[in-house]
Short mmCIF file of C-alpha atoms in Angstrom, two decimals:
data_model
loop_
_atom_site.label_atom_id
_atom_site.label_comp_id
_atom_site.label_asym_id
_atom_site.label_seq_id
_atom_site.Cartn_x
_atom_site.Cartn_y
_atom_site.Cartn_z
CA MET A 1 -34.07 169.76 34.16
CA ARG A 2 -34.19 171.16 30.64
CA ALA A 3 -31.76 174.03 31.18
CA LEU A 4 -28.60 174.06 29.11
CA ALA A 5 -25.81 172.18 30.81
CA ASP A 6 -22.80 174.05 32.15
CA PRO A 7 -19.26 173.07 31.03
CA ASP A 8 -18.93 170.48 33.80
CA GLU A 9 -22.26 168.93 32.79
CA ARG A 10 -21.24 168.77 29.14
CA ALA A 11 -17.90 167.22 30.07
CA ALA A 12 -19.68 164.60 32.15
CA GLU A 13 -22.07 163.81 29.28
CA SER A 14 -19.13 163.42 26.90
CA ALA A 15 -17.38 161.03 29.26
CA LEU A 16 -20.47 158.79 29.36
CA ARG A 17 -20.84 158.48 25.58
CA PRO A 18 -20.23 155.02 24.06
CA THR A 19 -17.11 154.92 21.89
CA SER A 20 -18.00 152.02 19.58
CA LEU A 21 -21.05 150.47 17.95
CA ALA A 22 -20.64 147.45 20.25
CA GLU A 23 -21.24 149.73 23.26
CA PHE A 24 -24.11 151.66 21.64
CA GLU A 25 -27.33 150.30 23.15
CA GLY A 26 -31.01 150.85 22.45
CA GLN A 27 -30.95 151.22 18.66
CA PRO A 28 -30.03 147.70 17.48
CA ARG A 29 -31.40 148.05 13.95
CA VAL A 30 -29.64 151.34 13.23
CA ALA A 31 -26.41 150.08 14.81
CA GLU A 32 -26.46 146.88 12.73
CA GLN A 33 -27.19 148.72 9.48
CA LEU A 34 -24.55 151.34 10.15
CA GLY A 35 -22.04 148.68 11.13
CA LEU A 36 -22.47 147.02 7.72
CA VAL A 37 -21.92 150.34 5.94
CA LEU A 38 -18.71 151.02 7.86
CA ALA A 39 -17.38 147.47 7.57
CA ALA A 40 -17.92 147.50 3.81
CA ALA A 41 -16.10 150.83 3.48
CA ARG A 42 -13.16 149.54 5.55
CA GLY A 43 -13.02 146.39 3.42
CA ARG A 44 -12.80 148.47 0.23
CA GLY A 45 -10.31 150.86 1.78
CA GLY A 46 -12.67 153.72 0.89
CA VAL A 47 -14.79 156.37 2.53
CA PRO A 48 -18.30 155.49 3.85
CA ASP A 49 -21.38 156.97 2.22
CA HIS A 50 -22.84 160.13 3.68
CA VAL A 51 -25.06 159.42 6.71
CA LEU A 52 -28.27 161.17 7.80
CA LEU A 53 -29.46 160.64 11.39
CA SER A 54 -32.90 161.85 12.42
CA GLY A 55 -34.89 161.71 15.62
CA PRO A 56 -35.76 163.67 18.77
CA PRO A 57 -33.01 165.33 20.84
CA GLY A 58 -30.91 163.27 23.22
CA LEU A 59 -31.12 159.88 21.48
CA GLY A 60 -27.51 159.62 20.33
CA LYS A 61 -27.07 161.34 16.96
CA THR A 62 -23.90 163.17 18.02
CA THR A 63 -22.61 160.03 19.71
CA LEU A 64 -23.09 158.03 16.51
CA ALA A 65 -21.16 160.64 14.53
CA MET A 66 -18.26 160.26 16.98
CA ILE A 67 -18.50 156.49 16.73
CA ILE A 68 -18.39 156.63 12.91
CA ALA A 69 -15.16 158.63 13.07
CA ALA A 70 -13.69 156.28 15.70
CA GLU A 71 -14.65 153.13 13.77
CA MET A 72 -13.04 154.56 10.62
CA THR A 73 -10.03 155.90 12.60
CA ALA A 74 -10.70 159.26 10.94
CA PRO A 75 -10.65 162.79 12.32
CA LEU A 76 -13.99 164.38 13.21
CA ARG A 77 -14.99 167.98 12.55
CA ILE A 78 -18.18 169.28 14.20
CA SER A 79 -20.35 172.19 13.13
CA SER A 80 -24.06 172.99 12.88
CA GLY A 81 -26.55 174.34 10.38
CA PRO A 82 -27.25 177.62 12.22
CA ALA A 83 -23.49 178.34 12.44
CA ILE A 84 -23.10 178.26 8.66
CA GLN A 85 -24.85 181.39 7.45
CA HIS A 86 -23.03 181.89 4.15
CA ALA A 87 -21.71 179.66 1.38
CA GLY A 88 -18.22 181.01 2.13
CA ASP A 89 -18.43 179.62 5.67
CA LEU A 90 -19.12 176.15 4.30
CA ALA A 91 -16.44 176.49 1.61
CA ALA A 92 -13.86 177.30 4.29
CA ILE A 93 -14.82 174.18 6.27
CA LEU A 94 -14.88 171.87 3.25
CA SER A 95 -11.59 173.10 1.81
CA GLY A 96 -9.88 172.41 5.14
CA LEU A 97 -10.95 168.76 5.35
CA THR A 98 -8.46 165.92 5.03
CA GLU A 99 -8.92 162.65 3.15
CA GLY A 100 -11.51 160.43 4.86
CA GLU A 101 -12.46 163.03 7.50
CA VAL A 102 -15.93 162.91 9.04
CA LEU A 103 -17.84 166.19 8.99
CA PHE A 104 -20.75 166.30 11.45
CA LEU A 105 -23.42 168.94 10.83
CA ASP A 106 -25.99 169.14 13.61
CA GLU A 107 -29.44 170.59 12.84
CA ILE A 108 -28.61 170.32 9.15
CA HIS A 109 -32.15 171.37 8.21
CA ARG A 110 -31.27 174.91 9.34
CA LEU A 111 -28.55 175.42 6.72
CA SER A 112 -28.91 178.58 4.65
CA ARG A 113 -30.02 178.07 1.05
CA PRO A 114 -26.69 179.16 -0.55
CA ALA A 115 -24.73 176.81 1.73
CA GLU A 116 -27.18 174.02 1.03
CA GLU A 117 -26.73 174.35 -2.73
CA MET A 118 -22.95 174.31 -2.33
CA LEU A 119 -23.26 171.17 -0.24
CA TYR A 120 -25.03 169.34 -3.08
CA LEU A 121 -21.95 169.60 -5.29
CA ALA A 122 -19.56 168.79 -2.46
CA MET A 123 -21.44 165.62 -1.51
CA GLU A 124 -21.65 164.29 -5.07
CA ASP A 125 -18.56 165.52 -6.88
CA PHE A 126 -16.27 166.44 -3.95
CA ARG A 127 -15.65 169.95 -5.19
CA VAL A 128 -16.93 173.43 -4.49
CA ASP A 129 -17.24 176.38 -6.82
CA VAL A 130 -16.00 179.63 -5.30
CA VAL A 131 -17.27 182.76 -7.04
CA VAL A 132 -14.69 185.54 -7.44
CA GLY A 133 -15.81 189.03 -8.36
CA LYS A 134 -19.27 190.52 -8.77
CA GLY A 135 -21.68 191.22 -11.57
CA PRO A 136 -20.94 190.26 -15.20
CA GLY A 137 -17.26 189.76 -14.43
CA ALA A 138 -17.83 187.20 -11.70
CA THR A 139 -15.97 183.92 -12.24
CA GLY A 140 -16.54 180.55 -10.62
CA ILE A 141 -13.35 178.76 -9.61
CA PRO A 142 -13.76 175.01 -8.96
CA ILE A 143 -11.83 173.71 -5.95
CA GLU A 144 -11.35 169.98 -5.50
CA ILE A 145 -11.84 168.73 -1.94
CA PRO A 146 -10.78 165.40 -0.42
CA ARG A 147 -13.32 162.59 -0.20
CA PHE A 148 -15.10 162.90 3.13
CA THR A 149 -18.14 161.53 4.95
CA LEU A 150 -20.87 163.95 5.88
CA VAL A 151 -22.93 162.97 8.91
CA GLY A 152 -26.03 165.15 9.11
CA ALA A 153 -28.29 165.20 12.16
CA THR A 154 -31.78 166.62 12.31
CA THR A 155 -34.67 166.66 14.74
CA ARG A 156 -37.05 167.64 11.92
CA ALA A 157 -36.40 165.46 8.91
CA GLY A 158 -39.50 166.80 7.17
CA LEU A 159 -37.84 170.19 6.78
CA LEU A 160 -34.93 168.76 4.76
CA PRO A 161 -35.25 169.50 1.03
CA GLY A 162 -35.67 166.37 -1.09
CA PRO A 163 -32.49 166.94 -3.14
CA LEU A 164 -30.40 167.10 0.04
CA ARG A 165 -32.06 164.11 1.67
CA ASP A 166 -31.58 161.99 -1.45
CA ARG A 167 -27.82 162.57 -1.47
CA PHE A 168 -27.32 160.61 1.75
CA GLY A 169 -26.35 156.99 1.17
CA PHE A 170 -27.66 155.85 4.56
CA THR A 171 -30.53 157.23 6.66
CA GLY A 172 -31.04 156.16 10.26
CA GLN A 173 -34.18 156.99 12.25
CA LEU A 174 -33.55 156.93 16.01
CA ASP A 175 -36.50 156.05 18.24
CA PHE A 176 -37.13 156.49 21.95
CA TYR A 177 -35.51 153.84 24.13
CA ASP A 178 -37.22 151.07 26.09
CA PRO A 179 -36.92 151.23 29.90
CA ALA A 180 -34.80 148.04 29.86
CA ASP A 181 -32.27 149.67 27.51
CA LEU A 182 -32.19 152.80 29.64
CA GLU A 183 -31.60 150.65 32.70
CA HIS A 184 -28.50 149.17 31.04
CA ILE A 185 -27.32 152.67 30.15
CA VAL A 186 -27.78 154.04 33.66
CA ARG A 187 -25.90 151.07 35.15
CA ARG A 188 -23.01 151.58 32.74
CA SER A 189 -22.94 155.30 33.53
CA ALA A 190 -22.99 154.59 37.26
CA VAL A 191 -19.88 152.43 36.89
CA LEU A 192 -18.09 155.16 34.91
CA LEU A 193 -19.06 157.80 37.50
CA GLY A 194 -18.21 155.57 40.46
CA VAL A 195 -21.78 155.64 41.79
CA ASP A 196 -22.92 152.83 44.13
CA LEU A 197 -26.29 152.15 42.47
CA ASP A 198 -28.85 149.54 43.53
CA PRO A 199 -30.70 147.66 40.74
CA ASP A 200 -34.06 148.98 41.99
CA ALA A 201 -32.73 152.53 41.85
CA ALA A 202 -31.51 152.00 38.27
CA ARG A 203 -35.00 150.87 37.25
CA GLU A 204 -36.58 153.86 38.98
CA ILE A 205 -34.31 156.36 37.23
CA ALA A 206 -34.79 154.65 33.85
CA ARG A 207 -38.58 154.66 34.27
CA ARG A 208 -38.62 158.44 34.73
CA SER A 209 -36.26 159.30 31.87
CA ARG A 210 -38.77 159.76 29.03
CA GLY A 211 -37.08 157.18 26.82
CA THR A 212 -34.00 159.41 26.39
CA PRO A 213 -30.39 158.52 27.29
CA ARG A 214 -29.38 162.16 27.75
CA ILE A 215 -32.08 162.55 30.39
CA VAL A 216 -31.26 159.28 32.16
CA ASN A 217 -27.61 160.35 32.54
CA ARG A 218 -28.62 163.79 33.76
CA LEU A 219 -31.01 162.36 36.34
CA LEU A 220 -28.33 159.93 37.50
CA ARG A 221 -25.94 162.80 38.21
CA ARG A 222 -28.60 164.69 40.16
CA VAL A 223 -29.48 161.59 42.19
CA ARG A 224 -25.77 161.06 42.85
CA ASP A 225 -25.52 164.62 44.19
CA PHE A 226 -28.53 164.05 46.47
CA ALA A 227 -27.09 160.78 47.77
CA GLU A 228 -23.71 162.36 48.52
CA VAL A 229 -25.10 165.45 50.25
CA ARG A 230 -28.13 164.07 52.09
CA GLY A 231 -27.32 160.37 52.33
CA SER A 232 -24.49 157.92 52.65
CA GLY A 233 -23.55 158.08 48.96
CA ARG A 234 -25.30 154.82 48.11
CA VAL A 235 -28.20 155.25 45.68
CA THR A 236 -31.17 153.12 46.74
CA ARG A 237 -34.66 153.25 45.28
CA ASP A 238 -35.86 155.43 48.16
CA VAL A 239 -32.95 157.82 47.68
CA ALA A 240 -33.60 158.00 43.93
CA SER A 241 -37.32 158.64 44.48
CA ALA A 242 -36.63 161.38 47.04
CA ALA A 243 -34.08 163.06 44.78
CA LEU A 244 -36.33 163.00 41.71
CA GLU A 245 -39.23 164.32 43.76
CA LEU A 246 -37.01 167.21 44.83
CA TYR A 247 -36.21 167.94 41.18
CA GLU A 248 -39.95 167.75 40.32
CA VAL A 249 -39.72 164.67 38.11
CA ASP A 250 -42.75 162.49 38.81
CA SER A 251 -43.22 158.72 38.61
CA ILE A 252 -43.47 158.63 34.80
CA GLY A 253 -41.06 161.46 33.97
CA LEU A 254 -43.39 164.46 33.83
CA ASP A 255 -41.68 167.63 35.06
CA ARG A 256 -43.01 170.96 36.28
CA LEU A 257 -43.89 172.29 32.84
CA ASP A 258 -45.61 169.08 31.76
CA ARG A 259 -47.80 169.03 34.85
CA ALA A 260 -48.53 172.76 34.56
CA VAL A 261 -49.82 172.20 31.03
CA LEU A 262 -52.02 169.28 32.08
CA VAL A 263 -53.36 171.11 35.14
CA ALA A 264 -54.17 174.18 33.03
CA VAL A 265 -56.05 172.15 30.42
CA CYS A 266 -57.97 170.12 33.01
CA LYS A 267 -58.69 172.68 35.74
CA ARG A 268 -58.79 176.05 33.98
CA PHE A 269 -60.29 174.94 30.69
CA ALA A 270 -62.39 171.93 31.76
CA GLY A 271 -60.33 169.53 29.68
CA GLY A 272 -60.27 171.64 26.53
CA PRO A 273 -60.25 172.28 23.72
CA VAL A 274 -57.97 175.25 24.35
CA GLY A 275 -55.81 177.13 21.85
CA LEU A 276 -52.03 176.88 22.05
CA SER A 277 -51.49 180.61 22.61
CA THR A 278 -54.03 180.70 25.44
CA LEU A 279 -52.48 177.61 27.00
CA ALA A 280 -48.99 179.11 26.82
CA ILE A 281 -50.15 182.30 28.51
CA SER A 282 -51.87 180.33 31.27
CA VAL A 283 -48.64 178.50 32.20
CA GLY A 284 -46.41 181.57 31.77
CA GLU A 285 -44.33 180.18 28.92
CA GLU A 286 -43.72 181.03 25.30
CA ARG A 287 -45.91 179.34 22.70
CA GLU A 288 -42.87 177.63 21.13
CA THR A 289 -41.78 176.25 24.52
CA VAL A 290 -45.12 174.56 25.11
CA GLU A 291 -45.35 173.25 21.56
CA GLU A 292 -41.79 171.96 21.18
CA VAL A 293 -40.78 171.04 24.74
CA ALA A 294 -43.87 169.84 26.63
CA GLU A 295 -46.35 168.71 24.01
CA PRO A 296 -44.38 165.98 22.19
CA PHE A 297 -44.00 163.85 25.32
CA LEU A 298 -47.56 164.50 26.53
CA VAL A 299 -49.01 163.55 23.15
CA ARG A 300 -46.76 160.49 22.86
CA GLU A 301 -47.81 159.27 26.30
CA GLY A 302 -51.50 159.77 25.51
CA PHE A 303 -52.17 162.62 27.94
CA LEU A 304 -52.93 165.32 25.39
CA MET A 305 -54.60 165.43 21.99
CA ARG A 306 -54.26 168.03 19.25
CA THR A 307 -57.59 168.78 17.58
CA PRO A 308 -58.65 171.41 14.99
CA ARG A 309 -60.08 173.53 17.84
CA GLY A 310 -57.18 173.20 20.26
CA ARG A 311 -55.57 170.95 22.87
CA VAL A 312 -57.71 168.42 24.74
CA ALA A 313 -56.87 166.38 27.85
CA THR A 314 -57.45 162.62 27.63
CA PRO A 315 -58.89 160.42 30.41
CA ALA A 316 -55.31 159.31 31.16
CA ALA A 317 -54.38 162.92 32.00
CA TRP A 318 -57.28 163.29 34.44
CA ALA A 319 -56.37 159.97 36.06
CA HIS A 320 -52.68 160.84 36.39
CA LEU A 321 -53.55 164.13 38.11
CA GLY A 322 -56.05 162.36 40.39
CA LEU A 323 -58.93 164.47 39.03
CA THR A 324 -62.44 163.52 37.95
CA PRO A 325 -63.30 164.43 34.37
CA PRO A 326 -66.50 166.43 33.71
CA ARG A 327 -69.69 164.45 33.19
CA ASN A 328 -70.35 166.16 29.88
CA PRO A 329 -67.03 166.26 28.01
CA PRO A 330 -66.54 169.23 25.66
CA ALA A 331 -67.21 168.75 21.97
CA GLY A 332 -64.25 167.18 20.23
CA SER A 333 -62.81 165.65 23.42
CA PRO A 334 -62.58 161.90 24.14
CA GLY A 335 -66.11 160.72 24.88
CA GLY A 336 -67.66 164.05 23.91
CA ALA A 337 -69.85 164.98 21.00
CA PRO A 338 -68.25 165.21 17.54
CA ASP A 339 -66.37 168.43 16.99
CA PRO A 340 -68.60 170.55 14.67
CA GLY A 341 -65.47 172.11 13.23
CA LEU A 342 -64.59 168.76 11.64
CA PHE A 343 -67.71 168.92 9.47
CA ALA A 344 -67.70 172.60 8.63
#
């Protein structure tokens, strides 16, 4: 379920995005704060302050950037930090902006250092300095650029340099969604997709969506496919459960990789602690995949703990897998002796 979407999938996701702050559910505080910023800018006839959006993937950062442009009736230009490798790349983008345009930079923490330093000047003074020539004869030519709004998105706000972070006039932290909010989202998406969805089925899909709108919409499309091919087209709770079981999404949203990690820690390593590299090898995945894809949800749900000596399964993990924890838990695990490494 984590594979990159094909063009049809991406088109479907785009069609399901809210187009205004009034339609944007699940982040009421951020929506209200951002609405005030935009309303004030419209009242002054000016350009909104630069906006920084942070939070895990799939929570609506790109959608909010599109909404900002729509609310301001301004054009939107989209790029990303990894795509801008040189200061010249950024200069070309900035010099082509129009007055009031919204520039969305995804994964802004991955900007190169030269581009980042150019962005400081552009955000504050709305100009860029282009260097012509090399060596002692090099000359900096200042180029004025129209006033614009930069919307930066990051999944790792801690990696943003302080000088860049401080230049944003508004910072919004997006959190995982409640099941009730996800249920509203899946019902809205079902209407847009023309899916006949029972209320119980909507709750079931929302419950397994890991607090993420992108996942709830993806699961809805897979359940729709199952209902059309193997059922009558109507999505009931039983149909939704059967479809999600087929796609290896369990009752609380754990997928194949999540369960493989928990099974490895509990069965192969007696609950831990086990090092990340060893754990990755045991499940046949890269270290980064385990650390960045599986672990955040498992830690957030209380199934896994990170300790100085490695990863440790919690009693909730043993219970979810239907296993009995060892009578003598390893040192450093829940209920075990204190980890001697903590006092070394």
